[in-house]
GROMACS .gro file of C-alpha atoms in nm:
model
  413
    1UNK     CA    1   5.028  -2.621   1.552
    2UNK     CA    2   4.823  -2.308   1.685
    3UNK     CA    3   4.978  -2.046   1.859
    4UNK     CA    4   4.971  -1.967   2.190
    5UNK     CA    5   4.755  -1.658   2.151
    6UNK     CA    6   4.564  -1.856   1.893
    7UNK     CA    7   4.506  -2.114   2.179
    8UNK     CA    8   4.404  -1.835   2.423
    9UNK     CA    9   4.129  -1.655   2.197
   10UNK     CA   10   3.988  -2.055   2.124
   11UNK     CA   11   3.987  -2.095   2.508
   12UNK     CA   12   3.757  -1.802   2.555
   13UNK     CA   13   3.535  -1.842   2.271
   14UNK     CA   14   3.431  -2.169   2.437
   15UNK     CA   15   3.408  -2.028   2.768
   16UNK     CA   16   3.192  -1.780   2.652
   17UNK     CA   17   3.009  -2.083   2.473
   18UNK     CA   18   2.968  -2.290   2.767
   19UNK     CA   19   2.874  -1.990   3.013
   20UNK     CA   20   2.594  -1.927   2.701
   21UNK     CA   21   2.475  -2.299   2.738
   22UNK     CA   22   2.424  -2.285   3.086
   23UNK     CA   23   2.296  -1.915   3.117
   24UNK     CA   24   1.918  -1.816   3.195
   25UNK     CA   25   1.739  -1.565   3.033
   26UNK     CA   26   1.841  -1.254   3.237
   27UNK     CA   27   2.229  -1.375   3.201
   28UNK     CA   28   2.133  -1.436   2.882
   29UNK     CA   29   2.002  -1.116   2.816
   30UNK     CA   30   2.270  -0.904   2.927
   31UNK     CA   31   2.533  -1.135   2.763
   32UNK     CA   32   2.328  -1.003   2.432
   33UNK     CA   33   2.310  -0.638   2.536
   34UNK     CA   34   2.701  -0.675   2.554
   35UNK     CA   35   2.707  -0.872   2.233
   36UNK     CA   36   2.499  -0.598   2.044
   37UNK     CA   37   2.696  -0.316   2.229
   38UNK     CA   38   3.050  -0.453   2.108
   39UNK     CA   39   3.007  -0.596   1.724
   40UNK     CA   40   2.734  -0.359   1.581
   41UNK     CA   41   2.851  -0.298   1.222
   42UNK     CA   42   3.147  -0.559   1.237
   43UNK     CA   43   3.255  -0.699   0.900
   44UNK     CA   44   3.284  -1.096   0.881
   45UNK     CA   45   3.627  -1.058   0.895
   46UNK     CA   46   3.628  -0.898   1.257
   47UNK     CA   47   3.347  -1.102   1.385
   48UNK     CA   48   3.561  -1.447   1.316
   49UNK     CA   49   3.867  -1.247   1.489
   50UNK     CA   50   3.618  -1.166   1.821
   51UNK     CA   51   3.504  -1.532   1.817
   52UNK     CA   52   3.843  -1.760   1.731
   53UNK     CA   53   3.753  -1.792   1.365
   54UNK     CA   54   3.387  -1.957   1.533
   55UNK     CA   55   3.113  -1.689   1.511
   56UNK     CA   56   2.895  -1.944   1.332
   57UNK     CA   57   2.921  -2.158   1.666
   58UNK     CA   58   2.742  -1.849   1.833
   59UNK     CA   59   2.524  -1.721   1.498
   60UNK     CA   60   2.412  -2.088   1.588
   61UNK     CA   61   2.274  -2.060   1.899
   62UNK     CA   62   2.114  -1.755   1.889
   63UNK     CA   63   1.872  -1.900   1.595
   64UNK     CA   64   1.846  -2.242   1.784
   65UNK     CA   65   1.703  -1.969   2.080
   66UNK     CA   66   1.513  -1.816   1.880
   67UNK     CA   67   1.331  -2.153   1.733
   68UNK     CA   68   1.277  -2.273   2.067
   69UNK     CA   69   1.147  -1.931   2.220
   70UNK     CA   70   0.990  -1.699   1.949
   71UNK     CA   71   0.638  -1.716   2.073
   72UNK     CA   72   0.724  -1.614   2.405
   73UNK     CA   73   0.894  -1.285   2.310
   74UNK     CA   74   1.173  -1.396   2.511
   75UNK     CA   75   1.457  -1.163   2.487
   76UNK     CA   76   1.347  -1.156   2.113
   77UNK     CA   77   1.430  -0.765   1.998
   78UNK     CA   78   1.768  -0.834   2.182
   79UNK     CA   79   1.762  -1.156   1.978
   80UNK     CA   80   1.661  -1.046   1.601
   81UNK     CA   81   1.941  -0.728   1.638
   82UNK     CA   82   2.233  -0.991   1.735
   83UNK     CA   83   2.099  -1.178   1.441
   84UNK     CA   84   2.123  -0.871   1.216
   85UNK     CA   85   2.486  -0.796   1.261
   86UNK     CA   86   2.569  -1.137   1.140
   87UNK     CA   87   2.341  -1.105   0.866
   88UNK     CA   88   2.428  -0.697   0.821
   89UNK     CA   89   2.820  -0.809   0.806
   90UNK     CA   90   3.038  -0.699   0.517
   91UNK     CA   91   3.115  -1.011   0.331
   92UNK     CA   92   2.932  -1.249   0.547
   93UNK     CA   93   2.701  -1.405   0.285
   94UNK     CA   94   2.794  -1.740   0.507
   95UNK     CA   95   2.627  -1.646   0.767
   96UNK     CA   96   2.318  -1.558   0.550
   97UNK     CA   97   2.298  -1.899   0.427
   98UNK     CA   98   2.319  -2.100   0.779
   99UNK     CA   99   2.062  -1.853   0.858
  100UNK     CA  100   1.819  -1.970   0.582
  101UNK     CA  101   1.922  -2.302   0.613
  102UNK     CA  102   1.745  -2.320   1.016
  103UNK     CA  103   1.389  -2.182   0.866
  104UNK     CA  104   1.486  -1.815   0.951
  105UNK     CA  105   1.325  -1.678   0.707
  106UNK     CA  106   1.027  -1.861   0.784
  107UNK     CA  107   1.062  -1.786   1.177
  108UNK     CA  108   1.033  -1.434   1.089
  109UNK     CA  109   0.728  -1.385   0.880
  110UNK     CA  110   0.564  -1.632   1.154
  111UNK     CA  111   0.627  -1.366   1.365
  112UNK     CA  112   0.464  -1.072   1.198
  113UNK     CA  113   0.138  -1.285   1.237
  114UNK     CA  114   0.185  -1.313   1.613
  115UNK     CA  115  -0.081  -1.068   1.727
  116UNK     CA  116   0.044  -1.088   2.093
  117UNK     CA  117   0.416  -0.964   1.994
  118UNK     CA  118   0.551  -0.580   2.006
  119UNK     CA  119   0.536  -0.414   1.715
  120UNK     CA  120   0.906  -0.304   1.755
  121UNK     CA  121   0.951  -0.652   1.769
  122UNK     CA  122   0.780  -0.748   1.455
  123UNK     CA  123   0.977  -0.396   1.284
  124UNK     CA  124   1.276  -0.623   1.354
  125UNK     CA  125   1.191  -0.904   1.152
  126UNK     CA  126   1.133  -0.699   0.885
  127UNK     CA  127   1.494  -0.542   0.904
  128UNK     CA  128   1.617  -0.902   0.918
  129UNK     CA  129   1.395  -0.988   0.570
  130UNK     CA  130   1.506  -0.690   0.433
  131UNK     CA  131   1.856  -0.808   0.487
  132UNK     CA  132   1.810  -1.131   0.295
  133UNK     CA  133   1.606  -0.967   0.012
  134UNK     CA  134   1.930  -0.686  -0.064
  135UNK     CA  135   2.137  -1.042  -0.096
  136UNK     CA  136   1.997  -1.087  -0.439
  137UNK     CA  137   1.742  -1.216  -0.669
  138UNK     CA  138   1.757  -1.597  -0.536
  139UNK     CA  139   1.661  -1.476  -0.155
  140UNK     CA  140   1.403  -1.232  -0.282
  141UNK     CA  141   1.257  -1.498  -0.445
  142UNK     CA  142   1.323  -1.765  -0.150
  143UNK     CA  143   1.145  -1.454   0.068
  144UNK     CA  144   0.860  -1.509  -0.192
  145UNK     CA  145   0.812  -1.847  -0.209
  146UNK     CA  146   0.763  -1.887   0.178
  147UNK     CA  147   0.454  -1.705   0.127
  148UNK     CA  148   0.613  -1.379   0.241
  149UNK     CA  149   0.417  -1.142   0.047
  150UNK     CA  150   0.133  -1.233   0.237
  151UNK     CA  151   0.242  -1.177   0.578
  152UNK     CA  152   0.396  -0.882   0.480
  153UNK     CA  153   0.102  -0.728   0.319
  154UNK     CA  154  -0.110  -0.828   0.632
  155UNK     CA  155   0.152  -0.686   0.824
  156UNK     CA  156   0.150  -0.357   0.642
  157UNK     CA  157  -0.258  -0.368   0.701
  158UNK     CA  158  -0.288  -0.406   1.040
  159UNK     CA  159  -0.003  -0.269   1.205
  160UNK     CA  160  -0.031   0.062   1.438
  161UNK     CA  161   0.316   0.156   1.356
  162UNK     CA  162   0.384   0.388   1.127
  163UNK     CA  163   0.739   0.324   1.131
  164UNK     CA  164   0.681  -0.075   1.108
  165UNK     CA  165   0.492   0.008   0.807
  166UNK     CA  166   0.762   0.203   0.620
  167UNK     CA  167   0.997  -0.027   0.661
  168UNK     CA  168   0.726  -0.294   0.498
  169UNK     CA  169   0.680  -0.083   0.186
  170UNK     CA  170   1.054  -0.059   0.136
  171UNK     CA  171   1.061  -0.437   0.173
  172UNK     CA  172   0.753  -0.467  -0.119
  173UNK     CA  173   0.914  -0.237  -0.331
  174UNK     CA  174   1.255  -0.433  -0.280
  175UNK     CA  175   1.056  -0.784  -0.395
  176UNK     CA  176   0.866  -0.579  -0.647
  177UNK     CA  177   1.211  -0.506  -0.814
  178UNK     CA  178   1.468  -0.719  -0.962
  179UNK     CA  179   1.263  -0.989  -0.940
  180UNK     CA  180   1.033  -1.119  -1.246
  181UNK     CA  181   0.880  -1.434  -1.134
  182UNK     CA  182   0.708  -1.283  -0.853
  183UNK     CA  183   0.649  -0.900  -0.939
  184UNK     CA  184   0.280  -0.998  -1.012
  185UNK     CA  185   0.228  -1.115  -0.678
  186UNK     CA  186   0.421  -0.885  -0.504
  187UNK     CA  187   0.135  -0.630  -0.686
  188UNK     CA  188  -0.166  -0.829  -0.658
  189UNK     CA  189  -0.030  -0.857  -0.247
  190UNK     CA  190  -0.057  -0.448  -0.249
  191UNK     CA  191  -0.339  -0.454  -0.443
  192UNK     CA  192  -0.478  -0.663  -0.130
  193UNK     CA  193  -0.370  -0.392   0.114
  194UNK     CA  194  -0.631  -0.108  -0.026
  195UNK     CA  195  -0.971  -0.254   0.136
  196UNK     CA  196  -0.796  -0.198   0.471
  197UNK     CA  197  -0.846   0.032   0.765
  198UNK     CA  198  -0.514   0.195   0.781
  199UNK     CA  199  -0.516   0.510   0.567
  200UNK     CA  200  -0.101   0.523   0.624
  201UNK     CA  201  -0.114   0.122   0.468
  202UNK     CA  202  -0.326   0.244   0.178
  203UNK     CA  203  -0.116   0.498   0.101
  204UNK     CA  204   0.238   0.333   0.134
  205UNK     CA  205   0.080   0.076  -0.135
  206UNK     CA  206  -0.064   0.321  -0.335
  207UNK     CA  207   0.269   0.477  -0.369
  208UNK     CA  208   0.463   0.175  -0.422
  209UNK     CA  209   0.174  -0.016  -0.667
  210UNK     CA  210   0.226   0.334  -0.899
  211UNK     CA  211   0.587   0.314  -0.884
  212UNK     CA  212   0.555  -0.069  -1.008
  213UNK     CA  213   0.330   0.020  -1.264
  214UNK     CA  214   0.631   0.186  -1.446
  215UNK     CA  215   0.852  -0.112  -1.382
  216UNK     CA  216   0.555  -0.349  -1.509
  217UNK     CA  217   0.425  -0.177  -1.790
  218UNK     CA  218   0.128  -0.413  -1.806
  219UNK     CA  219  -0.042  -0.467  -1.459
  220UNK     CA  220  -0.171  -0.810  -1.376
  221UNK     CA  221  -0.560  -0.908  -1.380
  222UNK     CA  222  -0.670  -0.743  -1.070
  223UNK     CA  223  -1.007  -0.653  -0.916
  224UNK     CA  224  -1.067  -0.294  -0.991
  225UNK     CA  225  -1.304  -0.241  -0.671
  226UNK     CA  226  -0.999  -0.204  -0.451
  227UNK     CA  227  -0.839   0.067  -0.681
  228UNK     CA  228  -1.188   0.263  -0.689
  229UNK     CA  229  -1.280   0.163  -0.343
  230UNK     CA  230  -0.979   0.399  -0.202
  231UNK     CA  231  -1.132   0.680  -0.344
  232UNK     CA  232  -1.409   0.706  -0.050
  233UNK     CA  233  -1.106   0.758   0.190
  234UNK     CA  234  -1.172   1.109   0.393
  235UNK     CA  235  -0.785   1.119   0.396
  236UNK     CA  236  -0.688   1.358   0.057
  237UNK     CA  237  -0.345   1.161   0.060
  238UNK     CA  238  -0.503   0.875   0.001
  239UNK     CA  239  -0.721   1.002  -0.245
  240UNK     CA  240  -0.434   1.149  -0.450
  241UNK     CA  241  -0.256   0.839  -0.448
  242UNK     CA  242  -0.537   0.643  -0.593
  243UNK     CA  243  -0.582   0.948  -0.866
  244UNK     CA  244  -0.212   0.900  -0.954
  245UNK     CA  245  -0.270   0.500  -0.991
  246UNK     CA  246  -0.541   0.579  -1.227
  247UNK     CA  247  -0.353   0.784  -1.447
  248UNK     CA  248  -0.084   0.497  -1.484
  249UNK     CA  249  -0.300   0.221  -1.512
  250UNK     CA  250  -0.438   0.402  -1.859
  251UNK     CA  251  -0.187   0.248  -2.085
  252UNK     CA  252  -0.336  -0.074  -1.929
  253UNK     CA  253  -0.598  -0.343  -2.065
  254UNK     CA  254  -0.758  -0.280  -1.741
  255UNK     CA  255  -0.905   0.074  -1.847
  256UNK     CA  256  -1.221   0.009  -2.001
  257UNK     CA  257  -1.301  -0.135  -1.637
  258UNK     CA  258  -1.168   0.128  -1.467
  259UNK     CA  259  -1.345   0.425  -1.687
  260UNK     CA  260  -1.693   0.247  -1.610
  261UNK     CA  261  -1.675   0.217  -1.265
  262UNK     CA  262  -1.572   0.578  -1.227
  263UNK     CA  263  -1.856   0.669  -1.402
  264UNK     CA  264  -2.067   0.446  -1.201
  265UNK     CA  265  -1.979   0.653  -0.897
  266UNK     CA  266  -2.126   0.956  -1.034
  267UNK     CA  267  -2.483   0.830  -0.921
  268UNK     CA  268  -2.439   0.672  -0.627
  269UNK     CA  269  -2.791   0.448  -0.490
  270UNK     CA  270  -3.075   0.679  -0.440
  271UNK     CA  271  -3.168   0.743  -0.073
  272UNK     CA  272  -3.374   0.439  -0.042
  273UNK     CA  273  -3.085   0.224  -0.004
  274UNK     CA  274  -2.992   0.390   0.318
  275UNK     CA  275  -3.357   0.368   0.472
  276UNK     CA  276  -3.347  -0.011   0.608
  277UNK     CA  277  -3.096  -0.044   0.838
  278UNK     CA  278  -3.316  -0.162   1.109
  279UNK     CA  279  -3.394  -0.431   0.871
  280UNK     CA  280  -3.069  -0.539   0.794
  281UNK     CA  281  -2.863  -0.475   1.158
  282UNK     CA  282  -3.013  -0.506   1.528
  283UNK     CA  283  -2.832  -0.167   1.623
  284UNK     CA  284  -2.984   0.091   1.363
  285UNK     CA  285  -2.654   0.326   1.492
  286UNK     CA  286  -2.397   0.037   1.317
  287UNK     CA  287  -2.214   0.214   1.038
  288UNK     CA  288  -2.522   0.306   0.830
  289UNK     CA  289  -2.594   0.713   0.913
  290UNK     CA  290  -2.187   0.701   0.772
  291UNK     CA  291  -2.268   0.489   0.428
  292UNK     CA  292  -2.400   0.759   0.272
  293UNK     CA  293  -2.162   1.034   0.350
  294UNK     CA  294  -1.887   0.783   0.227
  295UNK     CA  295  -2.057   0.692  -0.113
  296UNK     CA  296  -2.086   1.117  -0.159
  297UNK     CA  297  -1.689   1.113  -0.067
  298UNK     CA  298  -1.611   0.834  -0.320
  299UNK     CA  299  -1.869   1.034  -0.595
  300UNK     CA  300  -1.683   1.312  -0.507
  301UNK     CA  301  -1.360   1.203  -0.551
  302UNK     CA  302  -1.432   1.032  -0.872
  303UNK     CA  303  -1.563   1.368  -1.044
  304UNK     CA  304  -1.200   1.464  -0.934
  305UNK     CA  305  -1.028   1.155  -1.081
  306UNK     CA  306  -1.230   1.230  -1.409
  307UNK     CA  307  -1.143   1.531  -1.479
  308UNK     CA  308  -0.767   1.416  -1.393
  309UNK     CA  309  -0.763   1.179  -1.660
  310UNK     CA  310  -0.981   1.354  -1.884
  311UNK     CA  311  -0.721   1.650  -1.912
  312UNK     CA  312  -0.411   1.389  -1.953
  313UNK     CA  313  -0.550   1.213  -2.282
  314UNK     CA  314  -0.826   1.270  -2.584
  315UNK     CA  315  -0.858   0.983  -2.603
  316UNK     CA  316  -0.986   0.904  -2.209
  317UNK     CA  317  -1.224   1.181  -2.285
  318UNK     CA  318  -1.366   1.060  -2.514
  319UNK     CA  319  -1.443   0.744  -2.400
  320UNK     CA  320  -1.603   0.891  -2.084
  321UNK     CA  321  -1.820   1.115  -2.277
  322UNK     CA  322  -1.948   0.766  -2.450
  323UNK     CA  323  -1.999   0.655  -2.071
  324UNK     CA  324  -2.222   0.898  -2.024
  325UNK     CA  325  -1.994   1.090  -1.806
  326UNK     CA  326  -2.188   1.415  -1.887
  327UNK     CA  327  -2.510   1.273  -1.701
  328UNK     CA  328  -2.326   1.143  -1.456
  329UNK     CA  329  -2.126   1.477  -1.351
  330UNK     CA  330  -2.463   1.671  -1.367
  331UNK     CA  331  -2.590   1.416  -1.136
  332UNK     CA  332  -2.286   1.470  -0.912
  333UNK     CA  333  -2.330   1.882  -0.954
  334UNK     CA  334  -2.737   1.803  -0.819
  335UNK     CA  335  -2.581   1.694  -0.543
  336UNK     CA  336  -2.709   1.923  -0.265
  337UNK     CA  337  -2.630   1.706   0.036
  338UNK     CA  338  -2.259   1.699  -0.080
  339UNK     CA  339  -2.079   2.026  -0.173
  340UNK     CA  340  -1.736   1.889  -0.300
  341UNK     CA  341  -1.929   1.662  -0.524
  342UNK     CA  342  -2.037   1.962  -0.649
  343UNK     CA  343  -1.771   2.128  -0.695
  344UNK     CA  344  -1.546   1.856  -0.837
  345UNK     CA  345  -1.807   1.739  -1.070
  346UNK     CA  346  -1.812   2.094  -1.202
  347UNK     CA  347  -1.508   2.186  -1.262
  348UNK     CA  348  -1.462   1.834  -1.444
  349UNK     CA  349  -1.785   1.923  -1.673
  350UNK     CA  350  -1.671   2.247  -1.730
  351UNK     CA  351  -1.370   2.100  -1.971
  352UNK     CA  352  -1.605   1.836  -2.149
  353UNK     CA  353  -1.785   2.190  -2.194
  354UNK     CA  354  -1.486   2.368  -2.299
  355UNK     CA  355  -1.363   2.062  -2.507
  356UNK     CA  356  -1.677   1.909  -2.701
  357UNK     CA  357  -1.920   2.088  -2.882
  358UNK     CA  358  -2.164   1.863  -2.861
  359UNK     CA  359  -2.096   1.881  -2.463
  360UNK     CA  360  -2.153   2.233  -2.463
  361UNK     CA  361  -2.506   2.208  -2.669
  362UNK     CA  362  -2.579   1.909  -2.482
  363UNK     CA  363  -2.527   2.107  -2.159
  364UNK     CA  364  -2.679   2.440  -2.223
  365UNK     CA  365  -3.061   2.274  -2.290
  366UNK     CA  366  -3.008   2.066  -2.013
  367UNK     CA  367  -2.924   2.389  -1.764
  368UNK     CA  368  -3.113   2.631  -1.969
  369UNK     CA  369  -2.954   2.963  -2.069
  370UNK     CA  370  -2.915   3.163  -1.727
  371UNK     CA  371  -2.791   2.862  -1.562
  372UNK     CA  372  -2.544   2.730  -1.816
  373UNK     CA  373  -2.430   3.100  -1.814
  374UNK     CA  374  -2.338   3.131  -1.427
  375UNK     CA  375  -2.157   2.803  -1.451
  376UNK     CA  376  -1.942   2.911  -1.755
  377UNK     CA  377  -1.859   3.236  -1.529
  378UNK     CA  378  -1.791   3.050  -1.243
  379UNK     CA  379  -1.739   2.676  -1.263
  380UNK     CA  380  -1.623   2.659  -0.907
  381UNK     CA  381  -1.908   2.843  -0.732
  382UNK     CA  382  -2.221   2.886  -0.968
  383UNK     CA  383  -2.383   2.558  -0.762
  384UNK     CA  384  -2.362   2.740  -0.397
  385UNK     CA  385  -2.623   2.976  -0.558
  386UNK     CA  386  -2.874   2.702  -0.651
  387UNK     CA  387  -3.216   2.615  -0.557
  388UNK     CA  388  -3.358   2.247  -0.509
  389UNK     CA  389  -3.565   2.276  -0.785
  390UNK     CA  390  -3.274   2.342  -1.033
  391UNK     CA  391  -3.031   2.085  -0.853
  392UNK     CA  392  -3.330   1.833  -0.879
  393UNK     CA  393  -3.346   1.884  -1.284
  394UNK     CA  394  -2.943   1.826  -1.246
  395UNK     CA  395  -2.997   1.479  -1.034
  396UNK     CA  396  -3.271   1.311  -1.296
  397UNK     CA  397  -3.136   1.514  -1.600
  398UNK     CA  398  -3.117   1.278  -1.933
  399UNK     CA  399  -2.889   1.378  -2.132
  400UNK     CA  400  -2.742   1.106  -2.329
  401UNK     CA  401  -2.491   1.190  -2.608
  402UNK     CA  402  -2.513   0.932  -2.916
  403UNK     CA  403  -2.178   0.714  -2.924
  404UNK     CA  404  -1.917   0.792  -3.127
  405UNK     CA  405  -2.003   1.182  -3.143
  406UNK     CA  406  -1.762   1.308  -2.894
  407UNK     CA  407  -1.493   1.120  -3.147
  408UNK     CA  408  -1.649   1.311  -3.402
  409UNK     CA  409  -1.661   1.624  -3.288
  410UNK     CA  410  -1.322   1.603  -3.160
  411UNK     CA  411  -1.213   1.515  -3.499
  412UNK     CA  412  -1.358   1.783  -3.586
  413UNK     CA  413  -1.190   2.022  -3.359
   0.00000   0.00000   0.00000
């Protein structure tokens, strides 16, 4: 037998139940402003005491709503946070699984495809999935399987919130962790991210992709054109962050790659490859007066990069110098049109200078004796004093150091 007050709190619950059932959407919405207003941060414990031991009846009906109404945005922020304090609950892993169990999971990453929804919306759903993914490896993978990774990282590409697109990279980082069968995809999903428009979304995955390289050890066949291709960003955040991806993907298989197409960047396509735009687009004005300003960015920032990973290992070096890094940076230092390509590329040929013999030789008969000797006193300004004629030697120079004699001099050394 129940007890009276027992009997009382059941009476109300279905009340409430029945007056839900029957409500519209404004009733409906303020019966969920008062819902959110009363139980945020409830355990399970004190959610079955508001609701007669029958929250799930409730939990219930808000995700049978939210099937039936999701595309609408009806009510639907009001809707994912009353969700959220079930699934936020201390102890209420139940309500977790009868969430799953409806498609919520699946409900919610439809959602962050929905280009007509809020974007504070859309940051709910994300709260939600972050929710199910701190429940343990089984739901990070579940998140997985429902091809969440790729919803997310589209998410994380095209949304204009910067906040929405925090909270995504914590929810990447959270699948890229603890969870083995799909860490590969979680990185080849970032990976996917760095071709995008959104400097903020190339650097969040930047920043989580380099923290996963540490976790990984070994990172998955991937593309390298995305990795380089975020060095043309004009944002220097994003340009860092693709440096300090480099740097940890050198204990990786995918170096020899990598260390080419840096080099390749050096010497970007003559000018001729920027003279036929009215061949190839009707509006001559369409992106192409910018392509060449972004290829000197991207040269720039790989003279940069170089030198970065030169100075961390011999070994890098080394290989560069067999890459013909040392035409390439003079190339890059000829640069007239482009004055941090200069300066970048200098500074970076300065320590194959400084580090090779055979550099330093190599270099002096390609500048000639005055001009090798302003750039050893001043790495970082000599070009700013040079004439066309001497940057034009720079840009076609020829210098092309047999392979295997940096390892030798080095050895050397």
């Amino acid at each position: 037998m129940t007890s009276v007050k027992e009997q009382e709190a059941i009476r109300k619950l279905m009340v409430f139940l029945q007056e839900w059932d029957s409500a519209h959407k404004v009733a409906r919405s303020h019966m969920l402003n008062n819902f959110i207003k009363s139980n945020d941060g409830k355990t399970e414990p004190e959610l079955e005491l508001e609701f007669a031991q029958g929250a799930s009846l409730f939990l219930a009906r808000l995700t049978a709503w939210l099937r039936m109404t999701y595309t609408y945005s009806t009510c639907l922020n009001q809707l994912l946070k009353s969700i959220g304090i079930f699934l936020s609950a201390a102890s209420g892993r139940r309500y977790l699984i009868e969430f799953l169990e409806i498609g919520g999971v699946l409900i919610l990453l439809e959602i962050l495809g929905l280009n007509h929804l809020k974007e504070e919306d859309k940051r709910e759903c994300v709260k939600l999935l972050q929710l199910v993914a701190n429940s343990g490896r089984k739901y990070k993978e579940f998140i997985c399987e429902s091809y969440g990774v790729r919803s997310l990282a589209n998410f994380l590409a095209t949304s204009n919130s910067a906040e929405a697109q925090e909270d995504v990279q914590v929810l990447l980082d959270s699948l890229g962790r603890g969870n083995p069968k799909y860490q590969n995809q979680v990185y080849k999903g970032l990976v996917a991210v760095l071709p995008c428009a959104s400097p903020r979304a190339q650097q969040l995955a930047l920043q989580t992709l380099v923290v996963m390289q540490d976790l990984l050890g070994e990172a998955p066949a991937i593309p390298v054109e995305p990795v380089l291709g975020a060095l043309c960003s004009v944002h220097l955040d994003v340009q860092y962050e693709a440096i300090q991806l480099l740097k940890a993907l050198m204990a990786c298989q995918v170096r020899p790659a990598l260390l080419k197409g840096l080099v390749a960047l050096l010497t970007p396509p003559g000018e001729k490859a920027f003279t036929s735009c009215d061949e190839t687009a009707k509006e001559p004005a369409t992106l192409c007066p910018r392509e060449p300003m972004l290829v000197y960015i991207q040269q720039a920032a790989a003279a940069k990069a170089i030198g970065v990973l030169a100075k961390e290992s011999a070994e890098v070096a080394e290989e560069l110098i067999q890459l013909k890094v040392v035409h390439g940076l003079m190339v890059a230092v000829g640069n007239l049109d482009h004055a941090a390509s200069q300066r970048h590329a200098s500074i970076s040929l300065e320590y194959f200078v400084r580090t090779f013999p055979f550099v330093e030789e190599c270099a002096k008969a390609a500048l000639g004796h005055t001009l090798f000797q302003r750039f050893m006193d001043s790495p970082e300004t000599w070009y700013t004093k040079m004439d066309p004629v001497q940057a034009e030697e720079l840009a076609s120079n020829i210098v092309d150091i047999p392979r295997d004699m940096a390892r030798m001099q080095s050895a050397e050394g």
